[in-house]
Coordinates of C-alpha atoms in Angstrom, one line a residue:
Chain A
P250 CA 26.6 -41.3 -98.4
F251 CA 25.9 -40.8 -94.7
K252 CA 22.9 -42.3 -93.1
R253 CA 23.5 -41.9 -89.3
Y254 CA 23.9 -38.3 -88.2
V255 CA 24.7 -36.8 -84.8
E256 CA 21.5 -34.9 -84.1
I257 CA 19.4 -34.1 -81.1
G258 CA 17.4 -37.2 -80.5
R259 CA 19.8 -39.8 -82.0
V260 CA 20.0 -42.9 -79.9
A261 CA 23.6 -44.2 -79.5
L262 CA 25.3 -47.1 -77.8
V263 CA 28.2 -46.5 -75.4
N264 CA 31.1 -48.5 -76.6
Y265 CA 33.9 -47.6 -74.1
G266 CA 34.1 -46.7 -70.5
K267 CA 32.1 -47.0 -67.4
D268 CA 28.7 -47.0 -69.1
Y269 CA 29.7 -49.6 -71.7
G270 CA 26.7 -51.2 -73.4
R271 CA 24.1 -48.6 -72.4
L272 CA 21.7 -47.0 -74.8
V273 CA 21.7 -43.2 -74.5
V274 CA 20.1 -40.3 -76.3
I275 CA 22.1 -37.4 -77.6
V276 CA 20.4 -34.5 -76.0
D277 CA 22.6 -31.6 -77.1
V278 CA 26.0 -31.0 -78.8
I279 CA 28.7 -29.3 -76.8
D280 CA 31.3 -28.9 -79.4
Q281 CA 32.9 -30.9 -82.2
N282 CA 33.9 -33.8 -80.0
R283 CA 31.4 -33.9 -77.2
A284 CA 27.7 -34.3 -76.7
L285 CA 25.4 -34.0 -73.7
V286 CA 23.9 -37.4 -73.4
D287 CA 21.0 -38.7 -71.3
A288 CA 19.2 -42.0 -70.5
P289 CA 16.2 -42.7 -68.3
D290 CA 18.3 -44.2 -65.6
M291 CA 21.3 -42.0 -65.4
V292 CA 22.4 -38.5 -64.7
R293 CA 22.8 -36.3 -67.8
T294 CA 26.5 -36.3 -68.6
Q295 CA 28.9 -35.2 -71.4
M296 CA 30.4 -37.9 -73.5
N297 CA 33.0 -37.8 -76.3
F298 CA 31.7 -39.0 -79.7
K299 CA 34.6 -41.5 -79.7
R300 CA 32.8 -43.4 -77.0
L301 CA 29.5 -43.5 -78.8
S302 CA 28.3 -45.7 -81.7
L303 CA 25.3 -44.1 -83.4
T304 CA 22.3 -46.3 -84.1
D305 CA 19.5 -46.0 -86.7
I306 CA 17.0 -45.0 -84.0
T307 CA 16.0 -41.4 -83.4
I308 CA 13.4 -39.9 -81.2
D309 CA 11.6 -36.6 -81.5
I310 CA 12.8 -34.2 -78.8
K311 CA 13.7 -30.6 -78.6
R312 CA 17.1 -29.4 -77.4
V313 CA 17.8 -30.6 -73.8
P314 CA 14.4 -31.9 -72.7
K315 CA 13.3 -32.5 -69.1
K316 CA 13.7 -36.0 -67.9
K317 CA 9.9 -36.6 -68.0
T318 CA 9.6 -35.5 -71.6
L319 CA 12.6 -37.6 -72.5
I320 CA 11.1 -40.7 -71.0
A321 CA 7.7 -39.9 -72.7
A322 CA 9.4 -39.5 -76.1
M323 CA 11.3 -42.7 -75.7
E324 CA 8.1 -44.5 -74.9
A325 CA 6.4 -42.9 -77.9
A326 CA 9.2 -43.9 -80.3
D327 CA 9.3 -47.4 -78.6
V328 CA 13.1 -47.3 -78.5
K329 CA 13.4 -50.5 -76.3
N330 CA 11.4 -52.7 -78.7
K331 CA 13.0 -51.3 -81.8
W332 CA 16.4 -51.9 -80.4
E333 CA 15.7 -55.5 -79.2
N334 CA 14.2 -56.4 -82.6
S335 CA 17.0 -54.9 -84.7
S336 CA 19.7 -57.2 -85.8
W337 CA 22.4 -55.3 -83.9
G338 CA 20.3 -55.4 -80.7
R339 CA 19.5 -59.1 -81.1
K340 CA 23.2 -59.9 -81.5
L341 CA 24.1 -58.1 -78.3
I342 CA 21.4 -60.0 -76.4
V343 CA 22.7 -63.3 -77.7
Q344 CA 26.3 -62.4 -76.8
K345 CA 25.1 -61.5 -73.3
R346 CA 23.3 -64.8 -72.9
R347 CA 26.3 -66.8 -74.1
A348 CA 28.5 -65.0 -71.6
S349 CA 26.2 -65.8 -68.7
L350 CA 25.9 -69.5 -69.3
N351 CA 26.8 -72.0 -66.5
D352 CA 28.3 -75.4 -67.1
F353 CA 25.0 -77.2 -67.3
D354 CA 23.7 -74.8 -69.9
R355 CA 26.8 -75.4 -72.0
F356 CA 26.3 -79.1 -71.7
K357 CA 22.7 -78.7 -72.9
I358 CA 23.9 -76.6 -75.8
M359 CA 26.4 -79.2 -76.8
L360 CA 23.7 -81.9 -76.9
A361 CA 21.4 -79.6 -79.0
K362 CA 24.3 -78.8 -81.4
I363 CA 25.0 -82.5 -81.9
K364 CA 21.3 -83.2 -82.5
K365 CA 21.0 -80.3 -85.0
A366 CA 24.1 -81.4 -86.9
G367 CA 22.8 -85.0 -87.1
V368 CA 19.5 -83.8 -88.6
V369 CA 21.3 -81.6 -91.1
R370 CA 23.6 -84.4 -92.1
Q371 CA 20.7 -86.8 -92.7
E372 CA 19.0 -84.3 -95.0
L373 CA 22.3 -83.7 -96.9
A374 CA 22.8 -87.5 -97.3
K375 CA 19.2 -87.8 -98.7
L376 CA 19.8 -85.0 -101.2
K377 CA 23.2 -86.4 -102.2
K378 CA 21.5 -89.8 -102.9
Q379 CA 18.8 -88.1 -105.0
S380 CA 21.3 -86.2 -107.1
A381 CA 23.5 -89.3 -107.5
A382 CA 20.6 -91.4 -108.6
Chain B
M112 CA 32.0 -37.0 -63.9
V113 CA 35.4 -36.1 -65.4
T114 CA 38.1 -35.2 -62.8
Y115 CA 39.3 -31.7 -63.4
K116 CA 42.8 -30.7 -62.7
F117 CA 42.0 -27.0 -62.0
H118 CA 39.7 -26.2 -59.1
Q119 CA 38.1 -22.9 -58.5
Y120 CA 38.6 -21.4 -55.0
Q121 CA 37.3 -18.4 -53.2
V122 CA 40.1 -17.0 -51.0
V123 CA 39.5 -14.3 -48.4
G124 CA 42.3 -12.6 -46.6
R125 CA 43.4 -9.3 -45.0
A126 CA 46.4 -7.6 -43.5
L127 CA 47.1 -8.2 -39.9
P128 CA 45.4 -5.7 -37.6
S129 CA 47.9 -3.2 -36.1
E130 CA 47.8 -0.1 -33.9
T131 CA 47.4 2.2 -36.9
D132 CA 44.7 0.1 -38.6
E133 CA 42.4 -1.8 -36.2
H134 CA 40.1 -3.2 -38.9
P135 CA 42.0 -3.6 -42.2
K136 CA 40.1 -4.1 -45.4
I137 CA 39.2 -7.6 -46.3
Y138 CA 39.9 -8.8 -49.8
R139 CA 38.3 -11.7 -51.6
M140 CA 39.6 -13.4 -54.8
K141 CA 38.3 -16.1 -57.0
L142 CA 41.2 -18.2 -58.4
W143 CA 42.0 -21.4 -60.2
A144 CA 44.6 -23.7 -58.8
T145 CA 45.2 -27.4 -58.6
N146 CA 44.9 -27.5 -54.8
E147 CA 44.2 -25.3 -51.8
V148 CA 47.8 -24.7 -50.9
R149 CA 48.5 -23.3 -54.4
A150 CA 45.4 -21.3 -54.2
K151 CA 46.5 -19.5 -51.1
S152 CA 49.9 -18.9 -52.6
K153 CA 48.4 -17.4 -55.7
F154 CA 46.2 -15.2 -53.5
W155 CA 49.1 -13.6 -51.8
Y156 CA 50.9 -13.2 -55.2
F157 CA 48.1 -11.2 -56.6
L158 CA 47.4 -9.3 -53.5
R159 CA 51.0 -8.2 -53.2
K160 CA 50.7 -6.7 -56.7
L161 CA 47.6 -4.7 -55.7
K162 CA 48.0 -3.7 -52.1
K163 CA 51.0 -3.3 -49.7
V164 CA 50.5 -6.6 -47.9
K165 CA 52.4 -9.8 -47.8
K166 CA 51.8 -13.3 -46.4
S167 CA 54.0 -12.5 -43.5
N168 CA 51.9 -9.5 -42.4
G169 CA 48.6 -10.8 -43.5
Q170 CA 46.2 -13.5 -42.5
M171 CA 44.0 -15.9 -44.5
L172 CA 40.4 -15.8 -43.4
A173 CA 38.7 -18.4 -45.5
I174 CA 39.3 -20.6 -48.5
N175 CA 36.4 -22.5 -50.0
E176 CA 36.1 -24.5 -53.2
I177 CA 33.5 -23.2 -55.6
F178 CA 31.6 -25.9 -57.4
E179 CA 29.6 -25.7 -60.6
K180 CA 25.9 -24.7 -60.0
S181 CA 24.5 -26.4 -63.1
P182 CA 26.8 -29.0 -64.5
T183 CA 24.2 -30.4 -66.9
K184 CA 23.6 -27.2 -68.8
I185 CA 25.9 -26.3 -71.7
K186 CA 27.2 -22.8 -71.5
N187 CA 29.4 -20.5 -73.5
Y188 CA 32.3 -19.3 -71.4
G189 CA 34.4 -16.2 -72.3
I190 CA 37.8 -16.1 -70.6
W191 CA 40.0 -13.0 -70.5
L192 CA 43.6 -13.8 -69.8
R193 CA 47.0 -12.3 -69.7
Y194 CA 49.9 -14.5 -70.7
Q195 CA 53.6 -14.3 -71.1
S196 CA 55.0 -15.2 -74.5
R197 CA 58.7 -15.4 -75.4
T198 CA 58.7 -11.7 -76.3
G199 CA 56.4 -10.1 -73.8
Y200 CA 53.0 -10.0 -72.1
H201 CA 49.8 -10.1 -74.1
N202 CA 46.1 -10.0 -73.4
M203 CA 43.7 -12.5 -74.9
Y204 CA 40.0 -13.2 -75.0
K205 CA 39.0 -16.8 -75.7
E206 CA 35.6 -18.5 -75.9
Y207 CA 34.8 -22.1 -74.9
R208 CA 31.6 -24.2 -74.9
D209 CA 31.4 -26.5 -71.9
T210 CA 29.2 -27.6 -69.1
T211 CA 31.3 -26.4 -66.3
L212 CA 33.6 -23.4 -65.7
N213 CA 36.4 -25.7 -64.5
G214 CA 36.1 -27.6 -67.7
A215 CA 36.3 -24.5 -69.8
V216 CA 39.4 -23.3 -67.8
E217 CA 41.1 -26.6 -68.3
Q218 CA 40.3 -26.4 -72.1
M219 CA 41.8 -22.9 -72.0
Y220 CA 45.1 -24.1 -70.4
T221 CA 45.5 -27.0 -72.8
E222 CA 44.7 -24.8 -75.8
M223 CA 47.2 -22.1 -74.8
A224 CA 49.8 -24.8 -74.3
S225 CA 49.2 -26.3 -77.7
R226 CA 48.6 -23.2 -79.8
H227 CA 51.0 -20.8 -78.2
R228 CA 53.3 -23.0 -76.2
V229 CA 52.5 -21.1 -73.0
R230 CA 52.8 -23.2 -69.8
H231 CA 50.2 -22.7 -67.1
H232 CA 52.3 -20.7 -64.8
C233 CA 52.7 -18.0 -67.4
I234 CA 48.9 -17.5 -67.7
Q235 CA 46.9 -15.2 -65.4
I236 CA 43.1 -15.4 -65.7
I237 CA 41.8 -11.9 -65.6
K238 CA 38.1 -12.6 -65.8
T239 CA 35.7 -15.4 -66.8
A240 CA 32.0 -15.0 -67.6
T241 CA 29.2 -17.0 -69.1
I242 CA 28.3 -15.4 -72.4
P243 CA 24.8 -15.6 -73.8
A244 CA 24.7 -17.0 -77.3
K245 CA 24.0 -13.6 -78.9
L246 CA 27.2 -12.0 -77.6
C247 CA 29.6 -14.7 -78.6
K248 CA 32.3 -13.5 -80.8
R249 CA 34.1 -16.6 -82.1
E250 CA 32.8 -18.5 -85.1
S251 CA 33.9 -21.8 -83.7
T252 CA 31.5 -21.4 -80.7
K253 CA 28.8 -19.8 -82.8
Q254 CA 28.6 -22.7 -85.2
F255 CA 27.1 -24.8 -82.4
H256 CA 24.3 -22.4 -81.6
N257 CA 21.9 -24.3 -83.8
S258 CA 18.9 -26.0 -82.3
K259 CA 18.7 -28.4 -85.3
I260 CA 22.4 -29.2 -85.4
K261 CA 23.1 -32.3 -87.5
F262 CA 26.4 -33.7 -88.8
P263 CA 27.8 -37.1 -89.6
L264 CA 30.7 -38.7 -87.9
V265 CA 33.0 -39.2 -90.8
H266 CA 35.8 -41.4 -89.6
R267 CA 35.0 -44.2 -87.2
T268 CA 37.9 -45.7 -85.4
V269 CA 37.2 -49.2 -84.0
R270 CA 38.4 -49.4 -80.4
P271 CA 38.4 -52.4 -78.0
P272 CA 36.0 -51.6 -75.2
T273 CA 38.8 -52.0 -72.6
R274 CA 42.5 -51.5 -72.8
K275 CA 43.0 -55.1 -71.7
L276 CA 41.5 -56.3 -75.0
K277 CA 44.0 -54.3 -77.0
T278 CA 46.1 -56.4 -79.5
T279 CA 49.0 -55.3 -81.6
Y280 CA 47.9 -57.2 -84.7
K281 CA 44.4 -57.6 -86.1
A282 CA 43.2 -60.3 -88.5
S283 CA 41.4 -57.9 -90.9
R284 CA 41.3 -54.2 -91.8
P285 CA 38.7 -52.2 -90.0
N286 CA 35.6 -50.8 -91.5
L287 CA 35.7 -47.0 -91.0
F288 CA 32.2 -46.2 -92.2
M289 CA 29.9 -45.4 -89.3

């Protein structure tokens, strides 16, 4: 019934607060509601589980590893690539890209959408003619 | 870092020197208070109960805040306290798992308030110590002494990432599975 567990080495996404959007690794469990959490570019802090969304990625570390071993384990498990190729990770990248568009980009997107819709409609018209005939 | 309400202070004071006693004994206390003024007041309160000295015939020599030495290491804290309930005074020993002593003390105050309805001015901390894992007495802290700890998060509440994006009504029911 459960597939994602809180365990040492589970990669999680922060979904509330100052570090919103950051991928962190659960390095130890403090108690029922809090975990010690670490990432290569931040100081090790405690976080409430309510602020974390667990992902499918885990890495192989012991309890509370040193920063160097943590970074080495993250490289070995290839967390960055696995995340960016996962559907969840890709969706977040697309969202970020959409939020950072400028007006010219939005104009270009409008033209591309119109073109794509035109091509789709042509194909649909062809198929309709075939099925009608 | 989380902001803690209770800070730990080291307060040092002594009685004023007089003709009978040129060099009175110096006393040092470690206390928890929300600010320095309260810490000094607490110091005199406790010292009055132990020695024949008051704030009016004593002097404060030093007050320093004590900060946590290793705030990234999880420790088991044991707190011995004396609290006043509706019917009398009792002693208690409580255990907490936290990264800092200030955090554990804050947990203690909130737990005493919720479980026993004791407000913080009726609580006196007798002693605090970091307990090694073998000597912990409470099952609720001992259950986390597992290097292969693993548990699922059973109920997921979907929250907007900032309070600004909160709405009273939502279009669809949330999915509570993690």
